Amino acid sequence: DVRKYPKASIAKGRLEVIQEPGEIIFVPTAWHHQVWNLEDTISINHNWINGTNISTVWTFLVESLNQVEHAIRDCCEMEDWIGQCQILLKATHGMDFHEFYTFLKVIAQRRIDFLTGKYDLKCFNYWKLGKNQALYDLKKLAWCLEQLLDDQRLDTIKVFQNLDNGHPSDLLEAIKIVL
């Protein structure tokens, strides 16, 4: 918007791209961008969860759970109210606390295995994850695990009381050992 940002055309580091049919453009997380279609266009966008925005995903999930709890606060005396809130959270936002933890665990274990030399982490049989990226991701995952463990609701969610595959505190400890 040249009215809002009159000096945008002379900004340093600014990129202007004309995308042709069949081409793709990757825009990194949190990069401001603006699209102007020169003709009728079909655009497919995908928002990724990565080390850069995982804290935002966690914060959004907590805020969403707070909204769910507020919306059904009149039912707080019912049996397993916290569990019901988790069901509603998953239904409305696609993920509950347990699924978020499982997601963190899968990513963390791959980073831990890579950093401890168990294997190279490749994407699409070509791209290799770098050591600095793996360390960065683990630091961000550790922050999320600390937030999860600090949430007082965690101990009241039944699935976290009987985990066969390890408690979030175990995963956090494993990450700290590697870091």
mmCIF file with all atom_site columns, C-alpha atoms in Angstrom:
data_model
loop_
_atom_site.group_PDB
_atom_site.id
_atom_site.type_symbol
_atom_site.label_atom_id
_atom_site.label_alt_id
_atom_site.label_comp_id
_atom_site.label_asym_id
_atom_site.label_entity_id
_atom_site.label_seq_id
_atom_site.pdbx_PDB_ins_code
_atom_site.Cartn_x
_atom_site.Cartn_y
_atom_site.Cartn_z
_atom_site.occupancy
_atom_site.B_iso_or_equiv
_atom_site.pdbx_formal_charge
_atom_site.auth_seq_id
_atom_site.auth_comp_id
_atom_site.auth_asym_id
_atom_site.auth_atom_id
_atom_site.pdbx_PDB_model_num
ATOM 1   C CA . ASP A 1 1   ? 0.000   0.000   0.000   1.00 0.00 ? 1   ASP A CA 1
ATOM 2   C CA . VAL A 1 2   ? 1.959   3.012   -1.261  1.00 0.00 ? 2   VAL A CA 1
ATOM 3   C CA . ARG A 1 3   ? -0.343  5.401   0.592   1.00 0.00 ? 3   ARG A CA 1
ATOM 4   C CA . LYS A 1 4   ? 0.476   3.773   3.905   1.00 0.00 ? 4   LYS A CA 1
ATOM 5   C CA . TYR A 1 5   ? 4.158   3.120   3.092   1.00 0.00 ? 5   TYR A CA 1
ATOM 6   C CA . PRO A 1 6   ? 5.220   5.759   0.542   1.00 0.00 ? 6   PRO A CA 1
ATOM 7   C CA . LYS A 1 7   ? 8.922   4.828   0.778   1.00 0.00 ? 7   LYS A CA 1
ATOM 8   C CA . ALA A 1 8   ? 8.391   1.084   0.348   1.00 0.00 ? 8   ALA A CA 1
ATOM 9   C CA . SER A 1 9   ? 9.656   1.148   -3.229  1.00 0.00 ? 9   SER A CA 1
ATOM 10  C CA . ILE A 1 10  ? 13.078  2.372   -2.061  1.00 0.00 ? 10  ILE A CA 1
ATOM 11  C CA . ALA A 1 11  ? 13.355  0.145   1.019   1.00 0.00 ? 11  ALA A CA 1
ATOM 12  C CA . LYS A 1 12  ? 16.600  -1.807  1.275   1.00 0.00 ? 12  LYS A CA 1
ATOM 13  C CA . GLY A 1 13  ? 16.241  -5.556  1.200   1.00 0.00 ? 13  GLY A CA 1
ATOM 14  C CA . ARG A 1 14  ? 12.901  -5.320  -0.549  1.00 0.00 ? 14  ARG A CA 1
ATOM 15  C CA . LEU A 1 15  ? 12.222  -8.047  -3.103  1.00 0.00 ? 15  LEU A CA 1
ATOM 16  C CA . GLU A 1 16  ? 9.849   -7.808  -5.998  1.00 0.00 ? 16  GLU A CA 1
ATOM 17  C CA . VAL A 1 17  ? 9.015   -11.023 -7.801  1.00 0.00 ? 17  VAL A CA 1
ATOM 18  C CA . ILE A 1 18  ? 6.810   -11.859 -10.749 1.00 0.00 ? 18  ILE A CA 1
ATOM 19  C CA . GLN A 1 19  ? 5.676   -15.416 -10.280 1.00 0.00 ? 19  GLN A CA 1
ATOM 20  C CA . GLU A 1 20  ? 4.915   -17.327 -13.455 1.00 0.00 ? 20  GLU A CA 1
ATOM 21  C CA . PRO A 1 21  ? 2.407   -20.213 -13.753 1.00 0.00 ? 21  PRO A CA 1
ATOM 22  C CA . GLY A 1 22  ? 3.729   -23.397 -12.162 1.00 0.00 ? 22  GLY A CA 1
ATOM 23  C CA . GLU A 1 23  ? 6.277   -21.604 -9.984  1.00 0.00 ? 23  GLU A CA 1
ATOM 24  C CA . ILE A 1 24  ? 6.250   -21.567 -6.206  1.00 0.00 ? 24  ILE A CA 1
ATOM 25  C CA . ILE A 1 25  ? 7.510   -18.998 -3.736  1.00 0.00 ? 25  ILE A CA 1
ATOM 26  C CA . PHE A 1 26  ? 8.484   -19.730 -0.152  1.00 0.00 ? 26  PHE A CA 1
ATOM 27  C CA . VAL A 1 27  ? 7.950   -16.861 2.276   1.00 0.00 ? 27  VAL A CA 1
ATOM 28  C CA . PRO A 1 28  ? 9.707   -17.495 5.623   1.00 0.00 ? 28  PRO A CA 1
ATOM 29  C CA . THR A 1 29  ? 7.815   -17.283 8.887   1.00 0.00 ? 29  THR A CA 1
ATOM 30  C CA . ALA A 1 30  ? 7.053   -13.742 10.052  1.00 0.00 ? 30  ALA A CA 1
ATOM 31  C CA . TRP A 1 31  ? 8.244   -12.095 6.833   1.00 0.00 ? 31  TRP A CA 1
ATOM 32  C CA . HIS A 1 32  ? 5.933   -9.274  5.890   1.00 0.00 ? 32  HIS A CA 1
ATOM 33  C CA . HIS A 1 33  ? 4.769   -9.667  2.316   1.00 0.00 ? 33  HIS A CA 1
ATOM 34  C CA . GLN A 1 34  ? 2.157   -8.309  0.014   1.00 0.00 ? 34  GLN A CA 1
ATOM 35  C CA . VAL A 1 35  ? 0.749   -9.974  -3.082  1.00 0.00 ? 35  VAL A CA 1
ATOM 36  C CA . TRP A 1 36  ? -0.625  -8.205  -6.105  1.00 0.00 ? 36  TRP A CA 1
ATOM 37  C CA . ASN A 1 37  ? -2.151  -10.520 -8.701  1.00 0.00 ? 37  ASN A CA 1
ATOM 38  C CA . LEU A 1 38  ? -1.649  -9.307  -12.254 1.00 0.00 ? 38  LEU A CA 1
ATOM 39  C CA . GLU A 1 39  ? -4.425  -11.587 -13.499 1.00 0.00 ? 39  GLU A CA 1
ATOM 40  C CA . ASP A 1 40  ? -6.917  -14.125 -12.137 1.00 0.00 ? 40  ASP A CA 1
ATOM 41  C CA . THR A 1 41  ? -4.975  -16.434 -9.868  1.00 0.00 ? 41  THR A CA 1
ATOM 42  C CA . ILE A 1 42  ? -5.406  -19.531 -7.751  1.00 0.00 ? 42  ILE A CA 1
ATOM 43  C CA . SER A 1 43  ? -3.145  -19.387 -4.726  1.00 0.00 ? 43  SER A CA 1
ATOM 44  C CA . ILE A 1 44  ? -2.453  -22.256 -2.354  1.00 0.00 ? 44  ILE A CA 1
ATOM 45  C CA . ASN A 1 45  ? -0.977  -21.163 0.952   1.00 0.00 ? 45  ASN A CA 1
ATOM 46  C CA . HIS A 1 46  ? 0.310   -23.274 3.784   1.00 0.00 ? 46  HIS A CA 1
ATOM 47  C CA . ASN A 1 47  ? 1.226   -22.041 7.216   1.00 0.00 ? 47  ASN A CA 1
ATOM 48  C CA . TRP A 1 48  ? 3.981   -24.082 8.794   1.00 0.00 ? 48  TRP A CA 1
ATOM 49  C CA . ILE A 1 49  ? 4.698   -24.717 12.427  1.00 0.00 ? 49  ILE A CA 1
ATOM 50  C CA . ASN A 1 50  ? 8.416   -24.406 13.024  1.00 0.00 ? 50  ASN A CA 1
ATOM 51  C CA . GLY A 1 51  ? 10.928  -23.289 15.614  1.00 0.00 ? 51  GLY A CA 1
ATOM 52  C CA . THR A 1 52  ? 10.286  -19.658 14.815  1.00 0.00 ? 52  THR A CA 1
ATOM 53  C CA . ASN A 1 53  ? 6.563   -19.715 15.490  1.00 0.00 ? 53  ASN A CA 1
ATOM 54  C CA . ILE A 1 54  ? 6.041   -22.676 17.840  1.00 0.00 ? 54  ILE A CA 1
ATOM 55  C CA . SER A 1 55  ? 5.777   -20.313 20.816  1.00 0.00 ? 55  SER A CA 1
ATOM 56  C CA . THR A 1 56  ? 2.979   -18.458 19.020  1.00 0.00 ? 56  THR A CA 1
ATOM 57  C CA . VAL A 1 57  ? 1.181   -21.754 18.428  1.00 0.00 ? 57  VAL A CA 1
ATOM 58  C CA . TRP A 1 58  ? 1.462   -22.618 22.138  1.00 0.00 ? 58  TRP A CA 1
ATOM 59  C CA . THR A 1 59  ? 0.250   -19.180 23.221  1.00 0.00 ? 59  THR A CA 1
ATOM 60  C CA . PHE A 1 60  ? -2.710  -19.421 20.844  1.00 0.00 ? 60  PHE A CA 1
ATOM 61  C CA . LEU A 1 61  ? -3.565  -22.906 22.136  1.00 0.00 ? 61  LEU A CA 1
ATOM 62  C CA . VAL A 1 62  ? -3.543  -21.693 25.757  1.00 0.00 ? 62  VAL A CA 1
ATOM 63  C CA . GLU A 1 63  ? -5.652  -18.636 24.891  1.00 0.00 ? 63  GLU A CA 1
ATOM 64  C CA . SER A 1 64  ? -8.084  -20.878 23.029  1.00 0.00 ? 64  SER A CA 1
ATOM 65  C CA . LEU A 1 65  ? -8.368  -23.231 26.004  1.00 0.00 ? 65  LEU A CA 1
ATOM 66  C CA . ASN A 1 66  ? -9.034  -20.242 28.251  1.00 0.00 ? 66  ASN A CA 1
ATOM 67  C CA . GLN A 1 67  ? -11.847 -19.212 25.902  1.00 0.00 ? 67  GLN A CA 1
ATOM 68  C CA . VAL A 1 68  ? -13.303 -22.732 25.917  1.00 0.00 ? 68  VAL A CA 1
ATOM 69  C CA . GLU A 1 69  ? -13.195 -22.862 29.719  1.00 0.00 ? 69  GLU A CA 1
ATOM 70  C CA . HIS A 1 70  ? -14.850 -19.462 29.944  1.00 0.00 ? 70  HIS A CA 1
ATOM 71  C CA . ALA A 1 71  ? -17.569 -20.431 27.463  1.00 0.00 ? 71  ALA A CA 1
ATOM 72  C CA . ILE A 1 72  ? -18.593 -23.509 29.462  1.00 0.00 ? 72  ILE A CA 1
ATOM 73  C CA . ARG A 1 73  ? -17.716 -22.286 32.939  1.00 0.00 ? 73  ARG A CA 1
ATOM 74  C CA . ASP A 1 74  ? -21.281 -23.005 34.055  1.00 0.00 ? 74  ASP A CA 1
ATOM 75  C CA . CYS A 1 75  ? -20.460 -26.723 33.678  1.00 0.00 ? 75  CYS A CA 1
ATOM 76  C CA . CYS A 1 76  ? -17.242 -26.661 35.714  1.00 0.00 ? 76  CYS A CA 1
ATOM 77  C CA . GLU A 1 77  ? -18.710 -28.954 38.389  1.00 0.00 ? 77  GLU A CA 1
ATOM 78  C CA . MET A 1 78  ? -19.291 -31.785 35.920  1.00 0.00 ? 78  MET A CA 1
ATOM 79  C CA . GLU A 1 79  ? -17.110 -34.893 36.044  1.00 0.00 ? 79  GLU A CA 1
ATOM 80  C CA . ASP A 1 80  ? -13.875 -34.525 34.030  1.00 0.00 ? 80  ASP A CA 1
ATOM 81  C CA . TRP A 1 81  ? -14.643 -30.928 33.078  1.00 0.00 ? 81  TRP A CA 1
ATOM 82  C CA . ILE A 1 82  ? -10.966 -30.386 32.175  1.00 0.00 ? 82  ILE A CA 1
ATOM 83  C CA . GLY A 1 83  ? -11.141 -33.397 29.847  1.00 0.00 ? 83  GLY A CA 1
ATOM 84  C CA . GLN A 1 84  ? -14.274 -32.014 28.220  1.00 0.00 ? 84  GLN A CA 1
ATOM 85  C CA . CYS A 1 85  ? -12.506 -28.698 27.689  1.00 0.00 ? 85  CYS A CA 1
ATOM 86  C CA . GLN A 1 86  ? -9.663  -30.565 25.965  1.00 0.00 ? 86  GLN A CA 1
ATOM 87  C CA . ILE A 1 87  ? -12.169 -32.317 23.683  1.00 0.00 ? 87  ILE A CA 1
ATOM 88  C CA . LEU A 1 88  ? -13.710 -28.964 22.754  1.00 0.00 ? 88  LEU A CA 1
ATOM 89  C CA . LEU A 1 89  ? -10.262 -27.440 22.250  1.00 0.00 ? 89  LEU A CA 1
ATOM 90  C CA . LYS A 1 90  ? -9.385  -30.224 19.821  1.00 0.00 ? 90  LYS A CA 1
ATOM 91  C CA . ALA A 1 91  ? -12.730 -29.909 18.036  1.00 0.00 ? 91  ALA A CA 1
ATOM 92  C CA . THR A 1 92  ? -12.425 -26.160 17.574  1.00 0.00 ? 92  THR A CA 1
ATOM 93  C CA . HIS A 1 93  ? -8.676  -25.795 17.054  1.00 0.00 ? 93  HIS A CA 1
ATOM 94  C CA . GLY A 1 94  ? -7.559  -29.188 15.764  1.00 0.00 ? 94  GLY A CA 1
ATOM 95  C CA . MET A 1 95  ? -5.236  -29.933 18.666  1.00 0.00 ? 95  MET A CA 1
ATOM 96  C CA . ASP A 1 96  ? -5.411  -30.425 22.416  1.00 0.00 ? 96  ASP A CA 1
ATOM 97  C CA . PHE A 1 97  ? -2.573  -30.334 24.957  1.00 0.00 ? 97  PHE A CA 1
ATOM 98  C CA . HIS A 1 98  ? -1.761  -34.024 24.491  1.00 0.00 ? 98  HIS A CA 1
ATOM 99  C CA . GLU A 1 99  ? -1.532  -33.747 20.707  1.00 0.00 ? 99  GLU A CA 1
ATOM 100 C CA . PHE A 1 100 ? 0.633   -30.653 21.079  1.00 0.00 ? 100 PHE A CA 1
ATOM 101 C CA . TYR A 1 101 ? 2.937   -32.589 23.410  1.00 0.00 ? 101 TYR A CA 1
ATOM 102 C CA . THR A 1 102 ? 3.049   -35.552 21.002  1.00 0.00 ? 102 THR A CA 1
ATOM 103 C CA . PHE A 1 103 ? 3.964   -33.144 18.197  1.00 0.00 ? 103 PHE A CA 1
ATOM 104 C CA . LEU A 1 104 ? 6.760   -31.641 20.316  1.00 0.00 ? 104 LEU A CA 1
ATOM 105 C CA . LYS A 1 105 ? 8.007   -35.101 21.238  1.00 0.00 ? 105 LYS A CA 1
ATOM 106 C CA . VAL A 1 106 ? 8.250   -36.344 17.645  1.00 0.00 ? 106 VAL A CA 1
ATOM 107 C CA . ILE A 1 107 ? 10.158  -33.257 16.509  1.00 0.00 ? 107 ILE A CA 1
ATOM 108 C CA . ALA A 1 108 ? 12.387  -33.197 19.603  1.00 0.00 ? 108 ALA A CA 1
ATOM 109 C CA . GLN A 1 109 ? 13.299  -36.873 19.320  1.00 0.00 ? 109 GLN A CA 1
ATOM 110 C CA . ARG A 1 110 ? 14.330  -36.430 15.687  1.00 0.00 ? 110 ARG A CA 1
ATOM 111 C CA . ARG A 1 111 ? 16.487  -33.438 16.618  1.00 0.00 ? 111 ARG A CA 1
ATOM 112 C CA . ILE A 1 112 ? 18.006  -35.303 19.578  1.00 0.00 ? 112 ILE A CA 1
ATOM 113 C CA . ASP A 1 113 ? 18.780  -38.352 17.426  1.00 0.00 ? 113 ASP A CA 1
ATOM 114 C CA . PHE A 1 114 ? 20.375  -36.127 14.789  1.00 0.00 ? 114 PHE A CA 1
ATOM 115 C CA . LEU A 1 115 ? 22.511  -34.213 17.293  1.00 0.00 ? 115 LEU A CA 1
ATOM 116 C CA . THR A 1 116 ? 23.653  -37.391 19.043  1.00 0.00 ? 116 THR A CA 1
ATOM 117 C CA . GLY A 1 117 ? 24.782  -38.869 15.729  1.00 0.00 ? 117 GLY A CA 1
ATOM 118 C CA . LYS A 1 118 ? 22.148  -41.572 15.324  1.00 0.00 ? 118 LYS A CA 1
ATOM 119 C CA . TYR A 1 119 ? 21.377  -40.426 11.775  1.00 0.00 ? 119 TYR A CA 1
ATOM 120 C CA . ASP A 1 120 ? 21.290  -37.501 9.359   1.00 0.00 ? 120 ASP A CA 1
ATOM 121 C CA . LEU A 1 121 ? 17.953  -35.819 9.138   1.00 0.00 ? 121 LEU A CA 1
ATOM 122 C CA . LYS A 1 122 ? 17.054  -35.403 5.473   1.00 0.00 ? 122 LYS A CA 1
ATOM 123 C CA . CYS A 1 123 ? 14.018  -33.882 3.839   1.00 0.00 ? 123 CYS A CA 1
ATOM 124 C CA . PHE A 1 124 ? 12.919  -34.964 0.384   1.00 0.00 ? 124 PHE A CA 1
ATOM 125 C CA . ASN A 1 125 ? 16.029  -37.195 0.149   1.00 0.00 ? 125 ASN A CA 1
ATOM 126 C CA . TYR A 1 126 ? 18.204  -34.154 -0.441  1.00 0.00 ? 126 TYR A CA 1
ATOM 127 C CA . TRP A 1 127 ? 18.073  -31.355 2.119   1.00 0.00 ? 127 TRP A CA 1
ATOM 128 C CA . LYS A 1 128 ? 19.906  -31.996 5.374   1.00 0.00 ? 128 LYS A CA 1
ATOM 129 C CA . LEU A 1 129 ? 19.047  -30.391 8.666   1.00 0.00 ? 129 LEU A CA 1
ATOM 130 C CA . GLY A 1 130 ? 21.949  -28.360 10.008  1.00 0.00 ? 130 GLY A CA 1
ATOM 131 C CA . LYS A 1 131 ? 23.313  -28.555 13.546  1.00 0.00 ? 131 LYS A CA 1
ATOM 132 C CA . ASN A 1 132 ? 22.454  -24.924 14.341  1.00 0.00 ? 132 ASN A CA 1
ATOM 133 C CA . GLN A 1 133 ? 18.873  -25.390 13.143  1.00 0.00 ? 133 GLN A CA 1
ATOM 134 C CA . ALA A 1 134 ? 18.468  -28.517 15.271  1.00 0.00 ? 134 ALA A CA 1
ATOM 135 C CA . LEU A 1 135 ? 19.828  -26.706 18.341  1.00 0.00 ? 135 LEU A CA 1
ATOM 136 C CA . TYR A 1 136 ? 17.564  -23.720 17.670  1.00 0.00 ? 136 TYR A CA 1
ATOM 137 C CA . ASP A 1 137 ? 14.536  -25.993 17.348  1.00 0.00 ? 137 ASP A CA 1
ATOM 138 C CA . LEU A 1 138 ? 15.375  -27.814 20.588  1.00 0.00 ? 138 LEU A CA 1
ATOM 139 C CA . LYS A 1 139 ? 15.680  -24.524 22.474  1.00 0.00 ? 139 LYS A CA 1
ATOM 140 C CA . LYS A 1 140 ? 12.254  -23.474 21.226  1.00 0.00 ? 140 LYS A CA 1
ATOM 141 C CA . LEU A 1 141 ? 10.776  -26.892 22.028  1.00 0.00 ? 141 LEU A CA 1
ATOM 142 C CA . ALA A 1 142 ? 12.271  -26.710 25.536  1.00 0.00 ? 142 ALA A CA 1
ATOM 143 C CA . TRP A 1 143 ? 10.567  -23.346 26.068  1.00 0.00 ? 143 TRP A CA 1
ATOM 144 C CA . CYS A 1 144 ? 7.219   -24.837 25.024  1.00 0.00 ? 144 CYS A CA 1
ATOM 145 C CA . LEU A 1 145 ? 7.696   -27.832 27.312  1.00 0.00 ? 145 LEU A CA 1
ATOM 146 C CA . GLU A 1 146 ? 8.506   -25.521 30.219  1.00 0.00 ? 146 GLU A CA 1
ATOM 147 C CA . GLN A 1 147 ? 5.302   -23.599 29.537  1.00 0.00 ? 147 GLN A CA 1
ATOM 148 C CA . LEU A 1 148 ? 3.306   -26.824 29.312  1.00 0.00 ? 148 LEU A CA 1
ATOM 149 C CA . LEU A 1 149 ? 4.776   -28.079 32.582  1.00 0.00 ? 149 LEU A CA 1
ATOM 150 C CA . ASP A 1 150 ? 4.058   -24.733 34.263  1.00 0.00 ? 150 ASP A CA 1
ATOM 151 C CA . ASP A 1 151 ? 0.384   -24.883 33.273  1.00 0.00 ? 151 ASP A CA 1
ATOM 152 C CA . GLN A 1 152 ? -1.514  -25.929 36.407  1.00 0.00 ? 152 GLN A CA 1
ATOM 153 C CA . ARG A 1 153 ? -4.102  -27.785 34.322  1.00 0.00 ? 153 ARG A CA 1
ATOM 154 C CA . LEU A 1 154 ? -1.546  -30.349 33.119  1.00 0.00 ? 154 LEU A CA 1
ATOM 155 C CA . ASP A 1 155 ? -1.761  -32.538 36.216  1.00 0.00 ? 155 ASP A CA 1
ATOM 156 C CA . THR A 1 156 ? -5.553  -32.660 35.985  1.00 0.00 ? 156 THR A CA 1
ATOM 157 C CA . ILE A 1 157 ? -5.644  -33.877 32.362  1.00 0.00 ? 157 ILE A CA 1
ATOM 158 C CA . LYS A 1 158 ? -6.088  -37.647 32.631  1.00 0.00 ? 158 LYS A CA 1
ATOM 159 C CA . VAL A 1 159 ? -3.967  -38.560 29.620  1.00 0.00 ? 159 VAL A CA 1
ATOM 160 C CA . PHE A 1 160 ? -0.915  -36.953 31.241  1.00 0.00 ? 160 PHE A CA 1
ATOM 161 C CA . GLN A 1 161 ? -1.400  -38.986 34.424  1.00 0.00 ? 161 GLN A CA 1
ATOM 162 C CA . ASN A 1 162 ? -0.795  -42.326 32.679  1.00 0.00 ? 162 ASN A CA 1
ATOM 163 C CA . LEU A 1 163 ? 1.643   -41.727 29.841  1.00 0.00 ? 163 LEU A CA 1
ATOM 164 C CA . ASP A 1 164 ? 3.298   -44.911 28.593  1.00 0.00 ? 164 ASP A CA 1
ATOM 165 C CA . ASN A 1 165 ? 5.692   -43.059 26.321  1.00 0.00 ? 165 ASN A CA 1
ATOM 166 C CA . GLY A 1 166 ? 7.195   -40.588 28.787  1.00 0.00 ? 166 GLY A CA 1
ATOM 167 C CA . HIS A 1 167 ? 6.105   -37.481 30.648  1.00 0.00 ? 167 HIS A CA 1
ATOM 168 C CA . PRO A 1 168 ? 6.837   -33.973 29.296  1.00 0.00 ? 168 PRO A CA 1
ATOM 169 C CA . SER A 1 169 ? 9.355   -33.511 32.116  1.00 0.00 ? 169 SER A CA 1
ATOM 170 C CA . ASP A 1 170 ? 11.320  -36.530 30.813  1.00 0.00 ? 170 ASP A CA 1
ATOM 171 C CA . LEU A 1 171 ? 11.443  -35.026 27.341  1.00 0.00 ? 171 LEU A CA 1
ATOM 172 C CA . LEU A 1 172 ? 12.537  -31.661 28.698  1.00 0.00 ? 172 LEU A CA 1
ATOM 173 C CA . GLU A 1 173 ? 15.360  -33.361 30.603  1.00 0.00 ? 173 GLU A CA 1
ATOM 174 C CA . ALA A 1 174 ? 16.461  -35.234 27.456  1.00 0.00 ? 174 ALA A CA 1
ATOM 175 C CA . ILE A 1 175 ? 16.564  -31.948 25.538  1.00 0.00 ? 175 ILE A CA 1
ATOM 176 C CA . LYS A 1 176 ? 18.575  -30.225 28.269  1.00 0.00 ? 176 LYS A CA 1
ATOM 177 C CA . ILE A 1 177 ? 21.155  -33.024 28.182  1.00 0.00 ? 177 ILE A CA 1
ATOM 178 C CA . VAL A 1 178 ? 21.680  -32.489 24.442  1.00 0.00 ? 178 VAL A CA 1
ATOM 179 C CA . LEU A 1 179 ? 21.742  -28.711 24.709  1.00 0.00 ? 179 LEU A CA 1
#
